Amino acid sequence: MGHEEKLVGRNNMIPFKQGDVDCSEEVETLVTMFRGKQHRPWRNKVRKKAAKEAKRKLREENGNERTISSSDVQIMKKKRKSRVKRINCNGSTKSGAMNRQETSGREGIDSSLFRYINEQLYTMSGAKAMELFRKDPQAFKLYHKGYQKQANKWPFNPVRIIIQWIKSLKHNGLVIADLGCGNATIADALSHIATVYSFDLVAANDRVMACDMSM
């Protein structure tokens, strides 16, 4: 048994003599090397499966991105519409506020003119007052407009009280002279039970006779 034997590990050949050399370590090393270089078919399947799974997830993510993008577009459109509505509402609100301010300003001017004209009437004669209103009929309208607004604020309107008192008399054929009648409110309320003559510096309507009541 002295002949040489050879152990082949692929291309590697290690000569040894049986019984003379302990080659267990070399054999174990070669076996390990051989096993490490063996192909493992199941690994390829696992890798392919993992690659497919990765591609599938990537497609899903791309699809979600597209969906999110479209939803974002819808949200932006809604926001834009709501912004336009807010702008329109704000514009209408601003115009409404301006109209209220203008109305309030006009009312303030009318009130000031009423007070001014009223003070003038207290300090001038009837003839001068009549001349004033004949020259400026608009001043008479402003005066009575202001008077009516003031009367609406009173807790009791004396004209209404007079009308109720006359109705309570229950006399037929009454003749009433209303001096400084304004819009002839008494004539409107009592013409069916009495004869009412309405006088003022300017005739505000057909029921009123313009005259100088101081004469």
JSON list of C-alpha atoms in Angstrom, two decimals:
[
{"chain": "A", "resi": 1, "resn": "MET", "atom": "CA", "xyz": [0.00, 0.00, 0.00]},
{"chain": "A", "resi": 2, "resn": "GLY", "atom": "CA", "xyz": [2.86, 2.35, -0.71]},
{"chain": "A", "resi": 3, "resn": "HIS", "atom": "CA", "xyz": [1.59, 3.76, -3.97]},
{"chain": "A", "resi": 4, "resn": "GLU", "atom": "CA", "xyz": [0.52, 7.36, -4.15]},
{"chain": "A", "resi": 5, "resn": "GLU", "atom": "CA", "xyz": [-3.14, 8.32, -4.36]},
{"chain": "A", "resi": 6, "resn": "LYS", "atom": "CA", "xyz": [-4.61, 11.58, -5.49]},
{"chain": "A", "resi": 7, "resn": "LEU", "atom": "CA", "xyz": [-7.65, 13.39, -4.10]},
{"chain": "A", "resi": 8, "resn": "VAL", "atom": "CA", "xyz": [-9.27, 15.58, -6.71]},
{"chain": "A", "resi": 9, "resn": "GLY", "atom": "CA", "xyz": [-11.11, 18.69, -5.70]},
{"chain": "A", "resi": 10, "resn": "ARG", "atom": "CA", "xyz": [-12.16, 20.09, -9.04]},
{"chain": "A", "resi": 11, "resn": "ASN", "atom": "CA", "xyz": [-8.85, 21.31, -10.53]},
{"chain": "A", "resi": 12, "resn": "ASN", "atom": "CA", "xyz": [-6.86, 20.98, -7.32]},
{"chain": "A", "resi": 13, "resn": "MET", "atom": "CA", "xyz": [-4.83, 17.77, -6.84]},
{"chain": "A", "resi": 14, "resn": "ILE", "atom": "CA", "xyz": [-3.09, 17.03, -3.59]},
{"chain": "A", "resi": 15, "resn": "PRO", "atom": "CA", "xyz": [-0.67, 14.03, -3.58]},
{"chain": "A", "resi": 16, "resn": "PHE", "atom": "CA", "xyz": [-0.39, 12.00, -0.41]},
{"chain": "A", "resi": 17, "resn": "LYS", "atom": "CA", "xyz": [0.58, 8.55, 0.78]},
{"chain": "A", "resi": 18, "resn": "GLN", "atom": "CA", "xyz": [-2.04, 6.55, 2.60]},
{"chain": "A", "resi": 19, "resn": "GLY", "atom": "CA", "xyz": [-1.04, 5.87, 6.13]},
{"chain": "A", "resi": 20, "resn": "ASP", "atom": "CA", "xyz": [1.88, 8.27, 6.07]},
{"chain": "A", "resi": 21, "resn": "VAL", "atom": "CA", "xyz": [-0.04, 11.65, 6.08]},
{"chain": "A", "resi": 22, "resn": "ASP", "atom": "CA", "xyz": [-3.09, 12.73, 8.06]},
{"chain": "A", "resi": 23, "resn": "CYS", "atom": "CA", "xyz": [-5.11, 14.50, 5.38]},
{"chain": "A", "resi": 24, "resn": "SER", "atom": "CA", "xyz": [-8.35, 14.87, 7.26]},
{"chain": "A", "resi": 25, "resn": "GLU", "atom": "CA", "xyz": [-7.94, 18.65, 7.55]},
{"chain": "A", "resi": 26, "resn": "GLU", "atom": "CA", "xyz": [-7.18, 19.05, 3.87]},
{"chain": "A", "resi": 27, "resn": "VAL", "atom": "CA", "xyz": [-10.18, 16.91, 2.92]},
{"chain": "A", "resi": 28, "resn": "GLU", "atom": "CA", "xyz": [-12.46, 18.84, 5.21]},
{"chain": "A", "resi": 29, "resn": "THR", "atom": "CA", "xyz": [-11.22, 22.10, 3.71]},
{"chain": "A", "resi": 30, "resn": "LEU", "atom": "CA", "xyz": [-11.81, 20.87, 0.18]},
{"chain": "A", "resi": 31, "resn": "VAL", "atom": "CA", "xyz": [-15.29, 19.63, 1.02]},
{"chain": "A", "resi": 32, "resn": "THR", "atom": "CA", "xyz": [-16.14, 23.00, 2.53]},
{"chain": "A", "resi": 33, "resn": "MET", "atom": "CA", "xyz": [-14.81, 24.79, -0.55]},
{"chain": "A", "resi": 34, "resn": "PHE", "atom": "CA", "xyz": [-16.77, 22.46, -2.79]},
{"chain": "A", "resi": 35, "resn": "ARG", "atom": "CA", "xyz": [-20.00, 22.95, -0.89]},
{"chain": "A", "resi": 36, "resn": "GLY", "atom": "CA", "xyz": [-19.56, 26.73, -0.85]},
{"chain": "A", "resi": 37, "resn": "LYS", "atom": "CA", "xyz": [-19.28, 26.78, -4.62]},
{"chain": "A", "resi": 38, "resn": "GLN", "atom": "CA", "xyz": [-22.36, 24.62, -5.24]},
{"chain": "A", "resi": 39, "resn": "HIS", "atom": "CA", "xyz": [-25.33, 26.29, -6.96]},
{"chain": "A", "resi": 40, "resn": "ARG", "atom": "CA", "xyz": [-28.50, 26.76, -4.93]},
{"chain": "A", "resi": 41, "resn": "PRO", "atom": "CA", "xyz": [-31.49, 26.86, -7.35]},
{"chain": "A", "resi": 42, "resn": "TRP", "atom": "CA", "xyz": [-34.05, 27.89, -4.67]},
{"chain": "A", "resi": 43, "resn": "ARG", "atom": "CA", "xyz": [-32.21, 31.17, -4.16]},
{"chain": "A", "resi": 44, "resn": "ASN", "atom": "CA", "xyz": [-33.00, 32.27, -7.70]},
{"chain": "A", "resi": 45, "resn": "LYS", "atom": "CA", "xyz": [-36.70, 31.63, -7.12]},
{"chain": "A", "resi": 46, "resn": "VAL", "atom": "CA", "xyz": [-36.65, 33.68, -3.96]},
{"chain": "A", "resi": 47, "resn": "ARG", "atom": "CA", "xyz": [-34.83, 36.52, -5.71]},
{"chain": "A", "resi": 48, "resn": "LYS", "atom": "CA", "xyz": [-37.27, 36.53, -8.64]},
{"chain": "A", "resi": 49, "resn": "LYS", "atom": "CA", "xyz": [-40.22, 36.51, -6.29]},
{"chain": "A", "resi": 50, "resn": "ALA", "atom": "CA", "xyz": [-38.75, 39.41, -4.32]},
{"chain": "A", "resi": 51, "resn": "ALA", "atom": "CA", "xyz": [-38.12, 41.36, -7.53]},
{"chain": "A", "resi": 52, "resn": "LYS", "atom": "CA", "xyz": [-41.73, 40.83, -8.67]},
{"chain": "A", "resi": 53, "resn": "GLU", "atom": "CA", "xyz": [-43.01, 41.93, -5.27]},
{"chain": "A", "resi": 54, "resn": "ALA", "atom": "CA", "xyz": [-40.87, 45.06, -5.41]},
{"chain": "A", "resi": 55, "resn": "LYS", "atom": "CA", "xyz": [-42.17, 45.89, -8.90]},
{"chain": "A", "resi": 56, "resn": "ARG", "atom": "CA", "xyz": [-45.76, 45.35, -7.76]},
{"chain": "A", "resi": 57, "resn": "LYS", "atom": "CA", "xyz": [-45.29, 47.68, -4.79]},
{"chain": "A", "resi": 58, "resn": "LEU", "atom": "CA", "xyz": [-43.70, 50.27, -7.04]},
{"chain": "A", "resi": 59, "resn": "ARG", "atom": "CA", "xyz": [-46.67, 50.12, -9.42]},
{"chain": "A", "resi": 60, "resn": "GLU", "atom": "CA", "xyz": [-49.08, 50.50, -6.51]},
{"chain": "A", "resi": 61, "resn": "GLU", "atom": "CA", "xyz": [-47.16, 53.48, -5.18]},
{"chain": "A", "resi": 62, "resn": "ASN", "atom": "CA", "xyz": [-47.19, 55.12, -8.60]},
{"chain": "A", "resi": 63, "resn": "GLY", "atom": "CA", "xyz": [-50.92, 54.48, -8.87]},
{"chain": "A", "resi": 64, "resn": "ASN", "atom": "CA", "xyz": [-51.51, 56.01, -5.44]},
{"chain": "A", "resi": 65, "resn": "GLU", "atom": "CA", "xyz": [-49.47, 59.04, -6.43]},
{"chain": "A", "resi": 66, "resn": "ARG", "atom": "CA", "xyz": [-51.61, 59.48, -9.52]},
{"chain": "A", "resi": 67, "resn": "THR", "atom": "CA", "xyz": [-54.78, 59.14, -7.45]},
{"chain": "A", "resi": 68, "resn": "ILE", "atom": "CA", "xyz": [-53.54, 61.61, -4.87]},
{"chain": "A", "resi": 69, "resn": "SER", "atom": "CA", "xyz": [-52.59, 64.04, -7.58]},
{"chain": "A", "resi": 70, "resn": "SER", "atom": "CA", "xyz": [-56.06, 63.91, -9.13]},
{"chain": "A", "resi": 71, "resn": "SER", "atom": "CA", "xyz": [-57.70, 64.33, -5.74]},
{"chain": "A", "resi": 72, "resn": "ASP", "atom": "CA", "xyz": [-55.41, 67.27, -5.02]},
{"chain": "A", "resi": 73, "resn": "VAL", "atom": "CA", "xyz": [-56.56, 68.86, -8.26]},
{"chain": "A", "resi": 74, "resn": "GLN", "atom": "CA", "xyz": [-60.20, 68.47, -7.21]},
{"chain": "A", "resi": 75, "resn": "ILE", "atom": "CA", "xyz": [-59.45, 69.97, -3.81]},
{"chain": "A", "resi": 76, "resn": "MET", "atom": "CA", "xyz": [-57.67, 72.91, -5.42]},
{"chain": "A", "resi": 77, "resn": "LYS", "atom": "CA", "xyz": [-60.65, 73.50, -7.72]},
{"chain": "A", "resi": 78, "resn": "LYS", "atom": "CA", "xyz": [-63.03, 73.50, -4.76]},
{"chain": "A", "resi": 79, "resn": "LYS", "atom": "CA", "xyz": [-60.77, 75.88, -2.86]},
{"chain": "A", "resi": 80, "resn": "ARG", "atom": "CA", "xyz": [-60.62, 78.18, -5.87]},
{"chain": "A", "resi": 81, "resn": "LYS", "atom": "CA", "xyz": [-64.42, 78.20, -6.17]},
{"chain": "A", "resi": 82, "resn": "SER", "atom": "CA", "xyz": [-64.86, 78.90, -2.47]},
{"chain": "A", "resi": 83, "resn": "ARG", "atom": "CA", "xyz": [-62.29, 81.70, -2.73]},
{"chain": "A", "resi": 84, "resn": "VAL", "atom": "CA", "xyz": [-64.23, 83.25, -5.62]},
{"chain": "A", "resi": 85, "resn": "LYS", "atom": "CA", "xyz": [-67.43, 83.00, -3.58]},
{"chain": "A", "resi": 86, "resn": "ARG", "atom": "CA", "xyz": [-65.75, 84.64, -0.62]},
{"chain": "A", "resi": 87, "resn": "ILE", "atom": "CA", "xyz": [-64.50, 87.43, -2.86]},
{"chain": "A", "resi": 88, "resn": "ASN", "atom": "CA", "xyz": [-68.00, 87.94, -4.26]},
{"chain": "A", "resi": 89, "resn": "CYS", "atom": "CA", "xyz": [-69.51, 87.85, -0.77]},
{"chain": "A", "resi": 90, "resn": "ASN", "atom": "CA", "xyz": [-66.91, 90.27, 0.51]},
{"chain": "A", "resi": 91, "resn": "GLY", "atom": "CA", "xyz": [-67.54, 92.54, -2.45]},
{"chain": "A", "resi": 92, "resn": "SER", "atom": "CA", "xyz": [-71.30, 92.49, -1.89]},
{"chain": "A", "resi": 93, "resn": "THR", "atom": "CA", "xyz": [-70.77, 93.00, 1.84]},
{"chain": "A", "resi": 94, "resn": "LYS", "atom": "CA", "xyz": [-68.51, 95.97, 1.21]},
{"chain": "A", "resi": 95, "resn": "SER", "atom": "CA", "xyz": [-71.00, 97.50, -1.25]},
{"chain": "A", "resi": 96, "resn": "GLY", "atom": "CA", "xyz": [-73.81, 96.92, 1.27]},
{"chain": "A", "resi": 97, "resn": "ALA", "atom": "CA", "xyz": [-71.77, 98.59, 3.99]},
{"chain": "A", "resi": 98, "resn": "MET", "atom": "CA", "xyz": [-71.06, 101.54, 1.69]},
{"chain": "A", "resi": 99, "resn": "ASN", "atom": "CA", "xyz": [-74.77, 101.85, 0.88]},
{"chain": "A", "resi": 100, "resn": "ARG", "atom": "CA", "xyz": [-75.62, 101.84, 4.58]},
{"chain": "A", "resi": 101, "resn": "GLN", "atom": "CA", "xyz": [-73.00, 104.50, 5.22]},
{"chain": "A", "resi": 102, "resn": "GLU", "atom": "CA", "xyz": [-74.35, 106.63, 2.39]},
{"chain": "A", "resi": 103, "resn": "THR", "atom": "CA", "xyz": [-77.90, 106.25, 3.69]},
{"chain": "A", "resi": 104, "resn": "SER", "atom": "CA", "xyz": [-76.80, 107.10, 7.21]},
{"chain": "A", "resi": 105, "resn": "GLY", "atom": "CA", "xyz": [-74.90, 110.12, 5.89]},
{"chain": "A", "resi": 106, "resn": "ARG", "atom": "CA", "xyz": [-77.95, 111.39, 4.00]},
{"chain": "A", "resi": 107, "resn": "GLU", "atom": "CA", "xyz": [-80.15, 110.92, 7.04]},
{"chain": "A", "resi": 108, "resn": "GLY", "atom": "CA", "xyz": [-77.68, 112.87, 9.13]},
{"chain": "A", "resi": 109, "resn": "ILE", "atom": "CA", "xyz": [-77.68, 115.72, 6.62]},
{"chain": "A", "resi": 110, "resn": "ASP", "atom": "CA", "xyz": [-81.50, 115.73, 6.47]},
{"chain": "A", "resi": 111, "resn": "SER", "atom": "CA", "xyz": [-81.69, 115.84, 10.27]},
{"chain": "A", "resi": 112, "resn": "SER", "atom": "CA", "xyz": [-79.27, 118.77, 10.37]},
{"chain": "A", "resi": 113, "resn": "LEU", "atom": "CA", "xyz": [-81.26, 120.64, 7.72]},
{"chain": "A", "resi": 114, "resn": "PHE", "atom": "CA", "xyz": [-84.49, 119.99, 9.60]},
{"chain": "A", "resi": 115, "resn": "ARG", "atom": "CA", "xyz": [-83.07, 121.43, 12.81]},
{"chain": "A", "resi": 116, "resn": "TYR", "atom": "CA", "xyz": [-81.70, 124.45, 10.95]},
{"chain": "A", "resi": 117, "resn": "ILE", "atom": "CA", "xyz": [-84.98, 125.18, 9.16]},
{"chain": "A", "resi": 118, "resn": "ASN", "atom": "CA", "xyz": [-86.95, 124.64, 12.36]},
{"chain": "A", "resi": 119, "resn": "GLU", "atom": "CA", "xyz": [-84.78, 127.20, 14.18]},
{"chain": "A", "resi": 120, "resn": "GLN", "atom": "CA", "xyz": [-85.29, 129.68, 11.35]},
{"chain": "A", "resi": 121, "resn": "LEU", "atom": "CA", "xyz": [-89.07, 129.26, 11.50]},
{"chain": "A", "resi": 122, "resn": "TYR", "atom": "CA", "xyz": [-89.07, 130.06, 15.21]},
{"chain": "A", "resi": 123, "resn": "THR", "atom": "CA", "xyz": [-87.25, 133.36, 14.62]},
{"chain": "A", "resi": 124, "resn": "MET", "atom": "CA", "xyz": [-89.01, 134.69, 11.51]},
{"chain": "A", "resi": 125, "resn": "SER", "atom": "CA", "xyz": [-92.47, 135.86, 10.63]},
{"chain": "A", "resi": 126, "resn": "GLY", "atom": "CA", "xyz": [-95.00, 133.78, 8.74]},
{"chain": "A", "resi": 127, "resn": "ALA", "atom": "CA", "xyz": [-94.59, 135.96, 5.64]},
{"chain": "A", "resi": 128, "resn": "LYS", "atom": "CA", "xyz": [-90.83, 135.41, 5.57]},
{"chain": "A", "resi": 129, "resn": "ALA", "atom": "CA", "xyz": [-91.26, 131.69, 6.16]},
{"chain": "A", "resi": 130, "resn": "MET", "atom": "CA", "xyz": [-93.73, 131.47, 3.28]},
{"chain": "A", "resi": 131, "resn": "GLU", "atom": "CA", "xyz": [-91.33, 133.40, 1.05]},
{"chain": "A", "resi": 132, "resn": "LEU", "atom": "CA", "xyz": [-88.50, 131.05, 2.07]},
{"chain": "A", "resi": 133, "resn": "PHE", "atom": "CA", "xyz": [-90.43, 127.92, 1.13]},
{"chain": "A", "resi": 134, "resn": "ARG", "atom": "CA", "xyz": [-91.79, 129.42, -2.10]},
{"chain": "A", "resi": 135, "resn": "LYS", "atom": "CA", "xyz": [-88.26, 130.19, -3.22]},
{"chain": "A", "resi": 136, "resn": "ASP", "atom": "CA", "xyz": [-87.02, 126.75, -2.17]},
{"chain": "A", "resi": 137, "resn": "PRO", "atom": "CA", "xyz": [-89.81, 124.11, -2.24]},
{"chain": "A", "resi": 138, "resn": "GLN", "atom": "CA", "xyz": [-87.18, 121.43, -1.56]},
{"chain": "A", "resi": 139, "resn": "ALA", "atom": "CA", "xyz": [-86.52, 123.01, 1.84]},
{"chain": "A", "resi": 140, "resn": "PHE", "atom": "CA", "xyz": [-90.18, 122.51, 2.74]},
{"chain": "A", "resi": 141, "resn": "LYS", "atom": "CA", "xyz": [-90.00, 118.85, 1.74]},
{"chain": "A", "resi": 142, "resn": "LEU", "atom": "CA", "xyz": [-86.86, 118.37, 3.82]},
{"chain": "A", "resi": 143, "resn": "TYR", "atom": "CA", "xyz": [-88.50, 120.09, 6.78]},
{"chain": "A", "resi": 144, "resn": "HIS", "atom": "CA", "xyz": [-91.56, 117.85, 6.76]},
{"chain": "A", "resi": 145, "resn": "LYS", "atom": "CA", "xyz": [-89.53, 114.74, 6.06]},
{"chain": "A", "resi": 146, "resn": "GLY", "atom": "CA", "xyz": [-87.41, 115.51, 9.11]},
{"chain": "A", "resi": 147, "resn": "TYR", "atom": "CA", "xyz": [-90.52, 116.28, 11.14]},
{"chain": "A", "resi": 148, "resn": "GLN", "atom": "CA", "xyz": [-92.08, 112.91, 10.28]},
{"chain": "A", "resi": 149, "resn": "LYS", "atom": "CA", "xyz": [-88.90, 111.05, 11.27]},
{"chain": "A", "resi": 150, "resn": "GLN", "atom": "CA", "xyz": [-88.80, 112.87, 14.57]},
{"chain": "A", "resi": 151, "resn": "ALA", "atom": "CA", "xyz": [-92.50, 112.20, 15.16]},
{"chain": "A", "resi": 152, "resn": "ASN", "atom": "CA", "xyz": [-92.00, 108.47, 14.58]},
{"chain": "A", "resi": 153, "resn": "LYS", "atom": "CA", "xyz": [-89.54, 108.46, 17.49]},
{"chain": "A", "resi": 154, "resn": "TRP", "atom": "CA", "xyz": [-91.94, 110.10, 19.90]},
{"chain": "A", "resi": 155, "resn": "PRO", "atom": "CA", "xyz": [-93.69, 107.82, 22.41]},
{"chain": "A", "resi": 156, "resn": "PHE", "atom": "CA", "xyz": [-96.96, 109.64, 21.62]},
{"chain": "A", "resi": 157, "resn": "ASN", "atom": "CA", "xyz": [-97.78, 111.45, 18.40]},
{"chain": "A", "resi": 158, "resn": "PRO", "atom": "CA", "xyz": [-100.01, 114.46, 19.23]},
{"chain": "A", "resi": 159, "resn": "VAL", "atom": "CA", "xyz": [-101.73, 114.33, 15.83]},
{"chain": "A", "resi": 160, "resn": "ARG", "atom": "CA", "xyz": [-102.90, 110.76, 16.49]},
{"chain": "A", "resi": 161, "resn": "ILE", "atom": "CA", "xyz": [-104.15, 111.77, 19.92]},
{"chain": "A", "resi": 162, "resn": "ILE", "atom": "CA", "xyz": [-106.14, 114.67, 18.39]},
{"chain": "A", "resi": 163, "resn": "ILE", "atom": "CA", "xyz": [-107.68, 112.33, 15.82]},
{"chain": "A", "resi": 164, "resn": "GLN", "atom": "CA", "xyz": [-108.76, 109.88, 18.53]},
{"chain": "A", "resi": 165, "resn": "TRP", "atom": "CA", "xyz": [-110.21, 112.71, 20.63]},
{"chain": "A", "resi": 166, "resn": "ILE", "atom": "CA", "xyz": [-112.28, 114.11, 17.73]},
{"chain": "A", "resi": 167, "resn": "LYS", "atom": "CA", "xyz": [-113.61, 110.63, 16.95]},
{"chain": "A", "resi": 168, "resn": "SER", "atom": "CA", "xyz": [-114.69, 110.25, 20.56]},
{"chain": "A", "resi": 169, "resn": "LEU", "atom": "CA", "xyz": [-116.88, 113.42, 20.35]},
{"chain": "A", "resi": 170, "resn": "LYS", "atom": "CA", "xyz": [-119.39, 111.67, 18.09]},
{"chain": "A", "resi": 171, "resn": "HIS", "atom": "CA", "xyz": [-120.65, 114.94, 16.64]},
{"chain": "A", "resi": 172, "resn": "ASN", "atom": "CA", "xyz": [-121.83, 115.10, 13.05]},
{"chain": "A", "resi": 173, "resn": "GLY", "atom": "CA", "xyz": [-121.20, 118.13, 10.86]},
{"chain": "A", "resi": 174, "resn": "LEU", "atom": "CA", "xyz": [-117.96, 119.20, 12.53]},
{"chain": "A", "resi": 175, "resn": "VAL", "atom": "CA", "xyz": [-115.83, 121.81, 10.71]},
{"chain": "A", "resi": 176, "resn": "ILE", "atom": "CA", "xyz": [-112.13, 121.62, 11.49]},
{"chain": "A", "resi": 177, "resn": "ALA", "atom": "CA", "xyz": [-109.32, 124.01, 10.50]},
{"chain": "A", "resi": 178, "resn": "ASP", "atom": "CA", "xyz": [-105.91, 122.32, 10.54]},
{"chain": "A", "resi": 179, "resn": "LEU", "atom": "CA", "xyz": [-103.22, 125.04, 10.55]},
{"chain": "A", "resi": 180, "resn": "GLY", "atom": "CA", "xyz": [-99.74, 123.86, 9.67]},
{"chain": "A", "resi": 181, "resn": "CYS", "atom": "CA", "xyz": [-101.21, 120.56, 8.50]},
{"chain": "A", "resi": 182, "resn": "GLY", "atom": "CA", "xyz": [-98.14, 119.24, 6.70]},
{"chain": "A", "resi": 183, "resn": "ASN", "atom": "CA", "xyz": [-99.46, 116.26, 4.72]},
{"chain": "A", "resi": 184, "resn": "ALA", "atom": "CA", "xyz": [-103.06, 116.76, 5.91]},
{"chain": "A", "resi": 185, "resn": "THR", "atom": "CA", "xyz": [-103.10, 113.68, 8.14]},
{"chain": "A", "resi": 186, "resn": "ILE", "atom": "CA", "xyz": [-106.20, 114.84, 10.05]},
{"chain": "A", "resi": 187, "resn": "ALA", "atom": "CA", "xyz": [-108.15, 115.35, 6.83]},
{"chain": "A", "resi": 188, "resn": "ASP", "atom": "CA", "xyz": [-107.20, 111.85, 5.67]},
{"chain": "A", "resi": 189, "resn": "ALA", "atom": "CA", "xyz": [-108.44, 110.32, 8.93]},
{"chain": "A", "resi": 190, "resn": "LEU", "atom": "CA", "xyz": [-111.63, 112.36, 9.52]},
{"chain": "A", "resi": 191, "resn": "SER", "atom": "CA", "xyz": [-112.95, 113.50, 6.13]},
{"chain": "A", "resi": 192, "resn": "HIS", "atom": "CA", "xyz": [-115.77, 110.88, 6.31]},
{"chain": "A", "resi": 193, "resn": "ILE", "atom": "CA", "xyz": [-117.20, 112.37, 9.55]},
{"chain": "A", "resi": 194, "resn": "ALA", "atom": "CA", "xyz": [-116.16, 116.04, 9.36]},
{"chain": "A", "resi": 195, "resn": "THR", "atom": "CA", "xyz": [-115.24, 118.87, 7.04]},
{"chain": "A", "resi": 196, "resn": "VAL", "atom": "CA", "xyz": [-111.54, 119.53, 7.41]},
{"chain": "A", "resi": 197, "resn": "TYR", "atom": "CA", "xyz": [-109.69, 122.54, 5.95]},
{"chain": "A", "resi": 198, "resn": "SER", "atom": "CA", "xyz": [-105.95, 121.99, 5.81]},
{"chain": "A", "resi": 199, "resn": "PHE", "atom": "CA", "xyz": [-103.57, 124.96, 5.58]},
{"chain": "A", "resi": 200, "resn": "ASP", "atom": "CA", "xyz": [-99.79, 125.24, 5.35]},
{"chain": "A", "resi": 201, "resn": "LEU", "atom": "CA", "xyz": [-97.14, 127.45, 3.80]},
{"chain": "A", "resi": 202, "resn": "VAL", "atom": "CA", "xyz": [-96.74, 125.03, 0.89]},
{"chain": "A", "resi": 203, "resn": "ALA", "atom": "CA", "xyz": [-99.31, 122.59, -0.52]},
{"chain": "A", "resi": 204, "resn": "ALA", "atom": "CA", "xyz": [-97.83, 119.12, -0.07]},
{"chain": "A", "resi": 205, "resn": "ASN", "atom": "CA", "xyz": [-100.84, 117.47, -1.79]},
{"chain": "A", "resi": 206, "resn": "ASP", "atom": "CA", "xyz": [-104.33, 118.24, -3.14]},
{"chain": "A", "resi": 207, "resn": "ARG", "atom": "CA", "xyz": [-105.90, 118.42, 0.33]},
{"chain": "A", "resi": 208, "resn": "VAL", "atom": "CA", "xyz": [-103.67, 121.30, 1.42]},
{"chain": "A", "resi": 209, "resn": "MET", "atom": "CA", "xyz": [-104.21, 125.01, 0.72]},
{"chain": "A", "resi": 210, "resn": "ALA", "atom": "CA", "xyz": [-101.04, 127.12, 0.69]},
{"chain": "A", "resi": 211, "resn": "CYS", "atom": "CA", "xyz": [-101.38, 130.35, 2.65]},
{"chain": "A", "resi": 212, "resn": "ASP", "atom": "CA", "xyz": [-99.79, 132.70, 5.17]},
{"chain": "A", "resi": 213, "resn": "MET", "atom": "CA", "xyz": [-101.52, 131.55, 8.35]},
{"chain": "A", "resi": 214, "resn": "SER", "atom": "CA", "xyz": [-100.25, 134.55, 10.34]},
{"chain": "A", "resi": 215, "resn": "MET", "atom": "CA", "xyz": [-102.61, 136.96, 8.52]}
]
